[in-house]
CSV table of C-alpha atoms and ligand atoms in Angstrom, one decimal:
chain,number,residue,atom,x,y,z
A,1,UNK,CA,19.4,-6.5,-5.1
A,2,UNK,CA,19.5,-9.9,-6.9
A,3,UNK,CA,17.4,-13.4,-5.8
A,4,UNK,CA,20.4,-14.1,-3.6
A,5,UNK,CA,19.6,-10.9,-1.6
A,6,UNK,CA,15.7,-12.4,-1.2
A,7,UNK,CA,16.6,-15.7,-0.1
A,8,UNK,CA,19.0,-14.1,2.4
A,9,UNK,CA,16.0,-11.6,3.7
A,10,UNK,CA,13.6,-14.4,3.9
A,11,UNK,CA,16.0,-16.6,5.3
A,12,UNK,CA,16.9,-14.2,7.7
A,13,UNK,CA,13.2,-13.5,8.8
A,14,UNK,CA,12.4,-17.2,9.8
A,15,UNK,CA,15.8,-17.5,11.7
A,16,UNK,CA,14.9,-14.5,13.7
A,17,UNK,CA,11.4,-15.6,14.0
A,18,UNK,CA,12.7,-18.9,15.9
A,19,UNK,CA,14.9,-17.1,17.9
A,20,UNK,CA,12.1,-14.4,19.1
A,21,UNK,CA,9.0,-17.3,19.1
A,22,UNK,CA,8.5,-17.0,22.7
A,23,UNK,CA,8.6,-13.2,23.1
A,24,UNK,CA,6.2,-13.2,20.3
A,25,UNK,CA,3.9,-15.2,21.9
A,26,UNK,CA,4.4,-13.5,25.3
A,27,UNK,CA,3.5,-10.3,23.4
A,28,UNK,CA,0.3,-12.0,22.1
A,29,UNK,CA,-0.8,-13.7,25.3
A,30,UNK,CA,-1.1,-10.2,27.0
A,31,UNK,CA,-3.8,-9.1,24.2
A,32,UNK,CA,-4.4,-11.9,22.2
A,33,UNK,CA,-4.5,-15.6,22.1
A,34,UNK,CA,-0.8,-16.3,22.8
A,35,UNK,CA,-0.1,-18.1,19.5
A,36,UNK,CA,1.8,-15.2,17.3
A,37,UNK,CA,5.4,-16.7,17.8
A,38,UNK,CA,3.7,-20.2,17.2
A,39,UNK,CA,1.9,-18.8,13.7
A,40,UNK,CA,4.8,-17.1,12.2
A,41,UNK,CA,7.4,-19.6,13.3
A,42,UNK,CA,5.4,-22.6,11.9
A,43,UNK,CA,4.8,-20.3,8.6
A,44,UNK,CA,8.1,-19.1,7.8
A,45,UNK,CA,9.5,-22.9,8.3
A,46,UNK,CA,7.2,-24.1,5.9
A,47,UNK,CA,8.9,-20.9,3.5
A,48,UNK,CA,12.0,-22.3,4.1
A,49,UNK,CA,11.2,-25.8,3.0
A,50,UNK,CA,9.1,-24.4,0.6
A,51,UNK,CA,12.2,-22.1,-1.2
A,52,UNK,CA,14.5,-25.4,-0.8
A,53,UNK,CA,12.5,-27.2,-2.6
A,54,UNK,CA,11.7,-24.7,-5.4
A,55,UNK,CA,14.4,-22.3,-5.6
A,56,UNK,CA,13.3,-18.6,-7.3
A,57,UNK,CA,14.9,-17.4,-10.1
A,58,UNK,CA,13.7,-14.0,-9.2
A,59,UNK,CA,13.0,-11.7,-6.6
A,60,UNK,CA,9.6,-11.2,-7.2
A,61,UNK,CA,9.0,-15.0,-7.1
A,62,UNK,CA,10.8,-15.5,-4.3
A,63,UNK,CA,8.2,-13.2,-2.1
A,64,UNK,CA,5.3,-14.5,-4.1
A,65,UNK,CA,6.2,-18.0,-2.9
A,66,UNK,CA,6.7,-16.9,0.6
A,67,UNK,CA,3.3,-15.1,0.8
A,68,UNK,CA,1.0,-18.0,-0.9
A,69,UNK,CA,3.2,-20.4,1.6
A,70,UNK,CA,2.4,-18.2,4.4
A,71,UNK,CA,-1.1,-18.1,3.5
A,72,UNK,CA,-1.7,-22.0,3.4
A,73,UNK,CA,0.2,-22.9,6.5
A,74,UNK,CA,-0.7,-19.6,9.1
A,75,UNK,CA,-4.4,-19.3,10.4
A,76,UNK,CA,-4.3,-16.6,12.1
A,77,UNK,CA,-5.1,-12.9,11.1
A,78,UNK,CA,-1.2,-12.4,11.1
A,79,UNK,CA,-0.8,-15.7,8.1
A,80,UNK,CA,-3.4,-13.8,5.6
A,81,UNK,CA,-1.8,-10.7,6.3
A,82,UNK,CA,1.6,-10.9,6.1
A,83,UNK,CA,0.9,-13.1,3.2
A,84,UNK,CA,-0.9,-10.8,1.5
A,85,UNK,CA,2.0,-8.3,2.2
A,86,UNK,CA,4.5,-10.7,0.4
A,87,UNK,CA,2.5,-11.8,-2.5
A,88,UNK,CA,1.7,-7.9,-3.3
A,89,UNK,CA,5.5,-7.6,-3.2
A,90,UNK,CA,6.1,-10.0,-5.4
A,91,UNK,CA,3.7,-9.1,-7.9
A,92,UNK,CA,5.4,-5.5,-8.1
A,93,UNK,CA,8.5,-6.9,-8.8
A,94,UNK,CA,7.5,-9.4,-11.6
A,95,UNK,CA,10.3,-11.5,-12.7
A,96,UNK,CA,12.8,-8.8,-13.0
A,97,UNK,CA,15.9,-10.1,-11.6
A,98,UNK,CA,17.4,-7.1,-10.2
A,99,UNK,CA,16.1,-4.6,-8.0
A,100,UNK,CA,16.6,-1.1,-7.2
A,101,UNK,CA,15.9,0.3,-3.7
A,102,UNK,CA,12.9,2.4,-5.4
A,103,UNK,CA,11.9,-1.0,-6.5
A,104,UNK,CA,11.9,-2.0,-3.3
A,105,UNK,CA,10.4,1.0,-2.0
A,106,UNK,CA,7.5,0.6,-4.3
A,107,UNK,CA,6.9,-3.1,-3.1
A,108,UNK,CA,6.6,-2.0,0.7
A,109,UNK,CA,4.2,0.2,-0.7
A,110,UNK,CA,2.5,-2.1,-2.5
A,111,UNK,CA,2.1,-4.4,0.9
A,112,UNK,CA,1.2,-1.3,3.1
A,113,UNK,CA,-1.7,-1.1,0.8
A,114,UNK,CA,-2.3,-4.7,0.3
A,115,UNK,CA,-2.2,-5.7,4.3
A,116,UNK,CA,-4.6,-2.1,5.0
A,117,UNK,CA,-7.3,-3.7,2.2
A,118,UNK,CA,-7.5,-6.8,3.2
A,119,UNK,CA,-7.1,-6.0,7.4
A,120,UNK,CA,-9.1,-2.6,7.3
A,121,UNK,CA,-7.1,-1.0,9.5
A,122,UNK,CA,-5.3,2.2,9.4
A,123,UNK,CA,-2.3,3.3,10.9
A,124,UNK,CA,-3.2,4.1,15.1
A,125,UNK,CA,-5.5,1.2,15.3
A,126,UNK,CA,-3.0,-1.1,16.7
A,127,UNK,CA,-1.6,-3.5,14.2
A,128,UNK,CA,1.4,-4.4,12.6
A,129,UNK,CA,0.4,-1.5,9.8
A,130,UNK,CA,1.7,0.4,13.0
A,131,UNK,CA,5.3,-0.6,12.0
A,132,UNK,CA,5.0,-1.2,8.7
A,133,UNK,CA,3.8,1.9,7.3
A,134,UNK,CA,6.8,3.9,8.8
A,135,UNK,CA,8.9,1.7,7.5
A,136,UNK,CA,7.6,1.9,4.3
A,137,UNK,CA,7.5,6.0,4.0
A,138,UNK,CA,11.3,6.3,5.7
A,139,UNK,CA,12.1,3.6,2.7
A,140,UNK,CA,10.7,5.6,0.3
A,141,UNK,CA,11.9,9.3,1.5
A,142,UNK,CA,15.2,8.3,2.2
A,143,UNK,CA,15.4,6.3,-1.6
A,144,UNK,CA,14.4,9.8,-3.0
A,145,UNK,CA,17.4,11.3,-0.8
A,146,UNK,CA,19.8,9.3,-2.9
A,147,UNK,CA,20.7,7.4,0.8
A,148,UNK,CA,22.9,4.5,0.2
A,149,UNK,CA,20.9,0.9,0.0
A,150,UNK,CA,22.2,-0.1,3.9
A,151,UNK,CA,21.1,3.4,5.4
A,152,UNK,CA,18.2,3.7,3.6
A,153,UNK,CA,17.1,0.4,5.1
A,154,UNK,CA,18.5,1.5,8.6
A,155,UNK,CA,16.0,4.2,8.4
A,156,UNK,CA,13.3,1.8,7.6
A,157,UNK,CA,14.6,-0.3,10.2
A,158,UNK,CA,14.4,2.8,12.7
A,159,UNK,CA,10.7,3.8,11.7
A,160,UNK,CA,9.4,0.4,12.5
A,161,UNK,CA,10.6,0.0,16.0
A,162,UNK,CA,9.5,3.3,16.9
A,163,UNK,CA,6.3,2.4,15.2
A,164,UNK,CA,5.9,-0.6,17.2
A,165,UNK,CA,6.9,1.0,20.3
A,166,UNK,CA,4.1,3.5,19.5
A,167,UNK,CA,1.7,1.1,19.7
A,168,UNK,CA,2.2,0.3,23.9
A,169,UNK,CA,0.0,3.3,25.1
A,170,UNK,CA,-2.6,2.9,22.2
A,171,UNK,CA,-5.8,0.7,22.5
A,172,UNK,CA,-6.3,-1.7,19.8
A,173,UNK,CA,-8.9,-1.2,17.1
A,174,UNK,CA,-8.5,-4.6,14.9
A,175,UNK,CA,-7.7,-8.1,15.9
A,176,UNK,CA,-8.4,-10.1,19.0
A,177,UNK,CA,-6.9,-7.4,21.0
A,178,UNK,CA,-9.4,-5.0,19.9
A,179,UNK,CA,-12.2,-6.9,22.0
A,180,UNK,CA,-10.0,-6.5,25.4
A,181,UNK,CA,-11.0,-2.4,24.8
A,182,UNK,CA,-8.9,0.0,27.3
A,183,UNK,CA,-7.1,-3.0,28.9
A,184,UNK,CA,-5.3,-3.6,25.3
A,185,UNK,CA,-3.1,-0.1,26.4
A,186,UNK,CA,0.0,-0.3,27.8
A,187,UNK,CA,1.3,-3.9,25.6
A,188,UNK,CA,3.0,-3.8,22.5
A,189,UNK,CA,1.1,-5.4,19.4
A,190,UNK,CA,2.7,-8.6,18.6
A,191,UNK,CA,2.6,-8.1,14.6
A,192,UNK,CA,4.5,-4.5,14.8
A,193,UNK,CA,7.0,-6.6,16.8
A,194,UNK,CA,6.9,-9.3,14.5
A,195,UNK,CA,7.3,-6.7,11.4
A,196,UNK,CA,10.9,-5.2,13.3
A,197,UNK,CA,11.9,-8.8,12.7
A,198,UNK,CA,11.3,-8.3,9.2
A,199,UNK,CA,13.0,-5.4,8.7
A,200,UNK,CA,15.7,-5.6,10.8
A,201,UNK,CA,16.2,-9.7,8.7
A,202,UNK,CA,16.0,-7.0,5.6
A,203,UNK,CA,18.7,-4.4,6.7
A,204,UNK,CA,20.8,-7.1,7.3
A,205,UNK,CA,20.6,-8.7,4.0
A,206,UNK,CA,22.4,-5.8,2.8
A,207,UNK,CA,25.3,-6.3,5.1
A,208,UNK,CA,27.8,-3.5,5.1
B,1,LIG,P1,-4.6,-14.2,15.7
B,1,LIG,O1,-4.9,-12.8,16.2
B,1,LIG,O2,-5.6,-14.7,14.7
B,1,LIG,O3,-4.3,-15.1,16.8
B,1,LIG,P2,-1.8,-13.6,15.3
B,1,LIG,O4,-1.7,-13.7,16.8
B,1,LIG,O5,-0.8,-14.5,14.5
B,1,LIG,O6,-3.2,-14.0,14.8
B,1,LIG,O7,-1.5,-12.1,14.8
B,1,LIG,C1,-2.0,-11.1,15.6
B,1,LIG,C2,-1.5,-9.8,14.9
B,1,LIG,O8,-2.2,-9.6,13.7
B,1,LIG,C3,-1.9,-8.5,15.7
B,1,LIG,O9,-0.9,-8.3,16.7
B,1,LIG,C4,-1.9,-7.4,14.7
B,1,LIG,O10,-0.7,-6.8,14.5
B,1,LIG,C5,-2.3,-8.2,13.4
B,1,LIG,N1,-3.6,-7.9,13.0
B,1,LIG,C6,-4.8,-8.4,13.5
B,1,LIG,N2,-5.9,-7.9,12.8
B,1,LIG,C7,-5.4,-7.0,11.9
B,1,LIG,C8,-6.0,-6.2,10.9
B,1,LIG,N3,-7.3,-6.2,10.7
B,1,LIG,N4,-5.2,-5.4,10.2
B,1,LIG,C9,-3.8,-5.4,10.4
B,1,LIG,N5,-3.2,-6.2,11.3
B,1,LIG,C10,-4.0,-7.0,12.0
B,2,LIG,MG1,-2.8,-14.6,18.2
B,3,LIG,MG1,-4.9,-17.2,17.0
């Protein structure tokens, strides 16, 4: 998986989070402030401009651009956190410019670890950890299967929408839905359905 391949994902992510802004914030005005499709959407357009107007001659640069961009341009919990997520990401891969799937499984890893430091939260408390997390072990056991690139990100694709339907009966322990107590059950978080954008954007970067 070359830059081209990160561009695409990224790409991919703020074109799916346009399309899904208003589900997003539907999500988020049932527990939270109504602003989640607003956040990301303004965030990953600013990535966009931001990767037209520097164009990343590696992966790794690529993702550290789009988390220090997301980070300046997203207030909320979810711009910190994601761009914490990316940044880590990007920091694993260095300037290599081609990356293996256990590459990749490392840097999920590596943002699991990054967005559960920063956000405190562990996995059953609600967040988009809920989603991400999953993702990031399917990744990795399914890398260590020797599944081919696209099924291997199928699986991670599969983990996180199971992750974030997980999340509808549980009652939220981090975040603005956290102070709505027993009436947060029953609503999916908006960040685990935000983070199936992501990695449904990063199956289909591989195509196939
Ligand atoms: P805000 O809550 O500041 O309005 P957003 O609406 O953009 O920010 O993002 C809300 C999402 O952020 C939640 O649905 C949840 O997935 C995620 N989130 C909030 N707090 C945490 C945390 N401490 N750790 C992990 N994820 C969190
Ligand atoms: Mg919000
Ligand atoms: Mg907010």
């Amino acid at each position: 998986m070359d830059t081209r391949f990160f561009t695409t994902w990224i790409e991919g992510i703020a074109k799916a989070v346009a399309e899904n802004r208003e589900h997003l914030t539907a999500l988020d005005a049932a527990i939270g402030d109504a602003d989640h499709g607003a956040n990301l959407d303004r965030g990953f357009t600013a990535v966009r401009e931001a990767l037209a107007a520097a164009p990343p001659d590696s992966p790794g640069k690529a993702l550290t651009l789009t988390g220090t961009t997301l980070i300046r341009k997203v207030g909320g919990a979810s711009g910190p956190l994601y761009g914490t997520a990316f940044r880590q990401m990007g920091s694993v891969l260095g300037s290599a410019p081609d990356v293996t799937p256990s590459d990749l499984a490392t840097a999920l890893e590596a943002a699991v670890a990054g967005v559960r430091k920063l956000g405190g939260a562990t996995e059953g408390d609600k967040t988009l950890l809920d989603a991400l997390a999953p993702a990031a072990g399917a990744l990795r056991r399914a890398v260590q299967n020797g599944t081919k690139t696209e099924d291997a990100l199928d699986a991670a694709l599969t983990a996180a929408r199971e992750g974030a339907r997980a999340t509808i009966p549980l009652q939220a322990r981090k975040g603005r839905a956290s102070y709505l107590g027993e009436r947060s059950i029953g609503h999916e978080d908006p960040g685990a359905a935000s983070t199936v954008l992501i990695l449904a954007a990063l199956r289909d970067a591989a195509g196939g």
